[in-house]
Coordinates of C-alpha atoms in Angstrom, one line a residue:
M1 CA -31.5 -16.2 -17.5
N2 CA -29.2 -13.1 -18.9
I3 CA -28.5 -9.8 -17.9
H4 CA -29.5 -8.7 -22.4
Q5 CA -32.8 -10.9 -21.4
V6 CA -33.3 -8.8 -17.8
R7 CA -32.7 -5.3 -19.3
I8 CA -35.2 -6.4 -22.1
F9 CA -37.6 -7.8 -19.3
Y10 CA -37.2 -4.5 -18.1
I11 CA -38.2 -2.1 -20.6
A12 CA -40.6 -3.9 -21.7
A13 CA -42.4 -3.9 -18.4
Q14 CA -41.5 0.2 -18.4
T15 CA -43.3 0.1 -21.3
L16 CA -45.8 -2.2 -21.8
S17 CA -45.5 -3.5 -25.5
I18 CA -43.2 -5.4 -27.6
T19 CA -43.5 -3.1 -30.3
K20 CA -42.1 0.0 -28.1
T21 CA -39.7 -1.9 -26.6
A22 CA -38.3 -3.1 -29.7
K23 CA -37.7 0.3 -31.1
K24 CA -36.2 1.5 -28.5
L25 CA -34.0 -1.1 -28.2
H26 CA -32.7 -0.9 -31.7
L27 CA -34.4 -5.4 -32.1
S28 CA -37.2 -7.1 -34.4
Q29 CA -39.8 -7.3 -32.3
P30 CA -40.2 -11.7 -32.6
S31 CA -36.2 -11.2 -30.8
V32 CA -37.9 -8.8 -28.5
S33 CA -40.6 -12.0 -27.8
I34 CA -38.2 -15.1 -27.8
Q35 CA -36.1 -13.8 -25.7
I36 CA -38.9 -12.8 -22.9
K37 CA -40.3 -16.5 -23.3
D38 CA -36.7 -18.0 -23.2
L39 CA -36.7 -15.9 -19.9
E40 CA -39.9 -17.0 -18.9
D41 CA -39.2 -20.7 -19.5
S42 CA -35.4 -20.4 -17.8
L43 CA -37.1 -18.5 -14.6
N44 CA -40.4 -21.8 -15.0
V45 CA -42.9 -18.1 -14.2
R46 CA -45.0 -16.6 -16.6
L47 CA -43.9 -12.8 -16.2
F48 CA -46.8 -11.4 -18.4
D49 CA -49.9 -11.7 -19.8
R50 CA -50.4 -11.7 -23.8
I51 CA -54.5 -10.6 -24.5
S52 CA -54.8 -9.3 -27.9
R53 CA -51.8 -7.6 -29.0
K54 CA -51.5 -5.8 -25.5
I55 CA -49.1 -7.1 -22.1
S56 CA -49.4 -7.1 -18.8
L57 CA -47.4 -7.9 -15.7
T58 CA -48.2 -11.6 -13.9
D59 CA -47.9 -10.8 -10.1
A60 CA -44.2 -13.0 -10.1
G61 CA -43.7 -10.1 -13.2
Q62 CA -44.2 -7.2 -10.6
V63 CA -42.4 -9.0 -8.2
F64 CA -39.4 -9.7 -10.9
Y65 CA -39.4 -5.8 -12.2
E66 CA -38.4 -5.0 -8.6
Y67 CA -35.5 -7.1 -8.6
S68 CA -34.9 -6.8 -12.2
G69 CA -34.6 -2.7 -11.4
R70 CA -31.5 -3.3 -8.3
I71 CA -30.1 -6.0 -11.0
I72 CA -29.0 -3.4 -13.6
S73 CA -28.6 -0.6 -11.3
L74 CA -26.1 -3.2 -9.3
I75 CA -24.5 -3.8 -13.1
E76 CA -24.2 -0.3 -13.7
E77 CA -23.1 0.5 -10.1
T78 CA -20.2 -1.9 -10.7
K79 CA -19.0 -1.0 -14.9
A80 CA -18.7 2.3 -13.3
V81 CA -16.6 1.2 -10.2
M82 CA -13.9 -0.9 -13.1
S83 CA -14.0 2.3 -14.9
E84 CA -12.4 3.8 -12.0
F85 CA -10.2 0.8 -11.7
G86 CA -9.4 1.1 -15.0
T87 CA -8.7 4.8 -15.0
G88 CA -6.8 4.4 -12.0
D89 CA -9.2 6.3 -10.2
K90 CA -9.2 4.2 -7.3
G91 CA -7.9 1.0 -6.2
K92 CA -5.9 -0.7 -3.1
I93 CA -1.8 -0.5 -2.2
I94 CA -1.2 -2.1 0.4
I95 CA 2.9 -1.0 1.9
G96 CA 5.3 -3.0 4.0
A97 CA 7.7 -0.9 5.3
P98 CA 10.1 -0.1 8.7
N99 CA 9.9 2.1 11.0
T100 CA 12.0 4.5 10.1
I101 CA 10.3 4.5 6.9
G102 CA 6.9 3.6 7.0
I103 CA 6.3 5.8 10.1
Y104 CA 8.4 9.0 9.5
I105 CA 9.4 9.5 6.3
L106 CA 6.3 7.8 4.6
P107 CA 3.5 9.3 5.0
R108 CA 4.3 12.6 3.9
F109 CA 4.5 11.5 0.8
L110 CA 1.0 9.1 0.6
G111 CA -0.5 12.6 2.1
K112 CA 0.1 14.1 -1.1
F113 CA -0.7 10.9 -3.0
K114 CA -4.2 10.6 -1.8
E115 CA -4.7 14.0 -2.9
L116 CA -4.1 13.7 -5.6
F117 CA -6.2 10.1 -5.7
P118 CA -8.7 11.4 -2.5
K119 CA -10.7 7.5 -3.3
A120 CA -7.4 5.7 -3.1
E121 CA -7.0 3.2 0.0
I122 CA -3.5 2.5 1.4
S123 CA -3.0 0.6 4.0
L124 CA 0.9 1.2 5.8
H125 CA 2.4 -2.3 7.7
S126 CA 5.2 -1.5 9.6
L127 CA 7.5 -4.8 9.0
N128 CA 11.1 -5.3 9.5
R129 CA 12.8 -5.9 5.2
Q130 CA 12.5 -9.4 6.1
E131 CA 9.2 -9.5 6.3
A132 CA 8.7 -7.2 3.8
T133 CA 10.3 -8.9 0.8
D134 CA 8.4 -11.4 2.1
Q135 CA 5.5 -10.5 1.7
V136 CA 6.0 -9.3 -1.0
L137 CA 6.6 -12.3 -3.3
S138 CA 3.8 -13.7 -1.0
G139 CA 0.7 -11.1 -3.4
E140 CA 0.1 -10.1 0.8
I141 CA 1.5 -6.4 0.0
D142 CA 2.1 -5.0 -3.3
F143 CA 5.2 -2.8 -2.6
A144 CA 8.0 -2.7 0.1
F145 CA 10.4 0.1 0.9
V146 CA 13.6 -1.3 2.3
Q147 CA 17.1 -1.4 3.1
M148 CA 19.1 -3.2 0.7
I149 CA 18.7 -4.5 -3.0
P150 CA 16.6 -8.2 -1.6
K151 CA 18.3 -10.6 -3.6
H152 CA 15.0 -13.2 -5.2
P153 CA 14.8 -13.3 -9.3
D154 CA 11.1 -12.5 -8.9
L155 CA 11.5 -8.7 -7.0
K156 CA 12.2 -5.4 -9.4
S157 CA 14.2 -3.2 -6.5
E158 CA 13.9 0.9 -7.3
F159 CA 16.1 3.5 -5.6
F160 CA 14.1 5.9 -3.8
M161 CA 16.3 7.4 -0.9
K162 CA 19.1 8.2 1.3
D163 CA 19.1 8.1 4.9
E164 CA 21.6 8.9 7.2
L165 CA 22.2 6.9 10.4
V166 CA 24.1 8.5 13.4
I167 CA 24.4 7.1 17.3
I168 CA 22.2 9.0 19.8
C169 CA 23.0 8.7 23.7
S170 CA 20.6 10.5 26.4
N171 CA 21.9 14.2 27.3
K172 CA 23.2 12.4 30.7
H173 CA 26.1 10.1 29.0
K174 CA 29.3 10.8 28.7
W175 CA 28.6 10.7 24.9
A176 CA 26.3 13.9 24.3
K177 CA 29.0 16.8 24.5
L178 CA 30.9 15.3 21.8
P179 CA 30.9 17.1 18.3
Y180 CA 31.7 13.4 17.1
L181 CA 33.2 10.3 17.6
T182 CA 35.5 8.2 16.4
I183 CA 36.2 4.3 16.0
E184 CA 38.7 4.6 18.8
K185 CA 36.9 6.3 21.1
I186 CA 34.0 3.6 20.4
K187 CA 36.9 0.8 20.8
E188 CA 38.6 2.5 23.6
E189 CA 35.4 2.6 25.5
P190 CA 33.2 0.2 24.7
V191 CA 29.3 0.9 26.2
E192 CA 26.3 -0.6 26.1
V193 CA 23.9 -1.0 22.6
I194 CA 19.9 -1.1 22.8
A195 CA 19.8 -2.7 19.9
R196 CA 16.8 -4.0 17.5
E197 CA 15.3 -6.9 16.8
E198 CA 17.8 -9.3 13.9
G199 CA 16.3 -8.3 10.6
S200 CA 15.8 -4.8 10.9
G201 CA 17.9 -2.5 9.4
T202 CA 19.5 -1.2 11.7
R203 CA 20.6 -4.0 13.3
D204 CA 21.7 -5.7 10.1
I205 CA 24.6 -2.0 10.1
I206 CA 25.2 -2.9 14.5
D207 CA 26.6 -6.4 12.8
Y208 CA 28.5 -5.0 9.9
M209 CA 29.7 -2.3 12.2
S210 CA 31.3 -4.8 14.7
R211 CA 32.6 -7.5 11.8
K212 CA 34.3 -4.5 9.8
Y213 CA 36.1 -2.4 12.4
N214 CA 36.2 -5.0 15.4
I215 CA 34.2 -3.5 18.1
E216 CA 32.6 -5.3 20.3
V217 CA 29.0 -4.2 20.8
K218 CA 27.2 -5.6 24.0
I219 CA 23.6 -5.7 23.3
A220 CA 22.2 -4.8 26.3
M221 CA 18.3 -5.3 25.2
E222 CA 16.9 -5.7 21.4
L223 CA 13.5 -4.8 21.6
T224 CA 11.0 -4.5 18.5
S225 CA 9.8 -0.4 18.1
T226 CA 11.8 2.2 17.7
E227 CA 9.9 4.1 19.6
A228 CA 11.1 0.8 22.7
V229 CA 14.5 1.8 21.2
K230 CA 14.3 5.4 21.4
A231 CA 12.5 5.5 25.5
S232 CA 15.5 2.8 26.4
V233 CA 18.3 5.5 25.5
E234 CA 16.5 8.6 27.2
A235 CA 16.4 7.0 30.5
N236 CA 20.4 6.2 29.6
L237 CA 20.0 2.5 29.1
G238 CA 22.8 2.6 25.9
V239 CA 23.1 3.9 23.0
A240 CA 21.7 3.0 19.4
I241 CA 22.2 3.8 16.3
L242 CA 18.7 5.7 14.1
S243 CA 18.0 7.7 11.8
R244 CA 18.0 10.9 12.2
N245 CA 14.3 11.3 11.0
V246 CA 13.6 9.6 13.5
V247 CA 14.5 11.4 16.3
S248 CA 14.8 14.9 14.7
R249 CA 12.9 15.8 17.3
E250 CA 14.2 14.4 20.0
V251 CA 17.7 16.1 19.0
R252 CA 15.8 19.4 18.9
E253 CA 14.7 19.2 22.3
G254 CA 17.6 18.3 23.5
S255 CA 16.9 14.8 25.1
L256 CA 18.6 13.3 22.9
S257 CA 22.0 13.6 21.2
A258 CA 23.0 11.8 18.0
L259 CA 26.8 11.9 16.9
T260 CA 28.2 11.2 13.7
V261 CA 31.5 9.1 13.7
K262 CA 34.2 10.7 12.2
G263 CA 35.8 9.2 8.5
I264 CA 32.2 6.8 8.1
D265 CA 29.5 7.6 5.5
S266 CA 26.9 6.4 7.6
H267 CA 24.6 7.0 4.9
R268 CA 22.8 4.5 4.1
E269 CA 19.8 3.7 0.8
F270 CA 16.5 2.3 0.6
F271 CA 15.1 1.1 -2.4
I272 CA 11.0 0.6 -3.6
V273 CA 10.9 -3.1 -4.1
Y274 CA 7.4 -5.3 -6.3
N275 CA 7.1 -8.5 -7.5
K276 CA 8.0 -8.5 -11.8
K277 CA 5.3 -11.5 -11.5
R278 CA 2.9 -9.4 -10.3
K279 CA 0.6 -7.4 -13.4
F280 CA 0.6 -3.9 -12.0
M281 CA -3.1 -2.6 -11.5
S282 CA -3.2 1.4 -12.6
M283 CA -3.8 3.0 -9.3
M284 CA -0.3 0.7 -8.3
K285 CA 1.5 1.7 -11.7
K286 CA 0.2 5.4 -11.1
F287 CA 1.8 4.9 -7.1
Y288 CA 4.4 4.0 -7.7
E289 CA 5.4 6.8 -10.3
F290 CA 3.9 9.1 -8.2
M291 CA 7.0 7.8 -5.9
L292 CA 10.0 7.9 -7.6
E293 CA 8.5 11.9 -8.8
T294 CA 8.3 13.2 -5.9
R295 CA 11.0 10.8 -4.1
N296 CA 13.8 13.8 -4.6
T297 CA 11.4 16.2 -2.1
I298 CA 12.5 13.8 1.1
E299 CA 15.0 16.4 2.2
E300 CA 13.1 19.9 1.6

């Protein structure tokens, strides 16, 4: 049984005429008869009664007519859906990103993208840099938004945006009223630090500054949630390094203070990463192009 035979049967069941079926499908009458006979043989059942030049459906033919209609309808629906995938109007995008960009920045872009492509399905996973990179390689996610360019040869990275890191402290902390910090001030007044887990971007920054400027860092707490870090700093349990985007509301409301370190460029870069060995589906290509075209609106 094949779909060509099913279509011929379906038309023949509607017209109850080999001649009309052949004319409608632009086939010869013998060809129609042969296809119906082959279908009956493959199903091992008679679908039509043939009396003189007329045909009528058998009981089995009546049942198969109902199923053939559903089969043809499902195939047409499948073709329509696949056409949407082919044109990029429908598809699923799976993204991995650390909290900073995943929770506080990407949603505004994803909202705009959904306005353009309402049939797109977008799944955003909160992952640290290492997790996101690993899952792009394994094919579990389509794109990662991470700090630093991964060195794996199968990964392609493109600059996406800059982000400013600040040292945050409670409004009760001794640093809260300072206009800025200096490396000397940090060395003279060691404080306890609330840090994200190893593998996160902000944790890497803390470790880097500690080595580069010979700063003794006392990790008071290690947390896996940015919101937990903010809450701990608000409770004056220590200071932390986070993105200015992440703490903008708390700074505006006065529960946290955000300080830069004089003489140090505290900006970092985020990159959009994908696996070069994976073929871009149409929706993936549209998403990638959209993110690169709209990335400069990040500062609006």
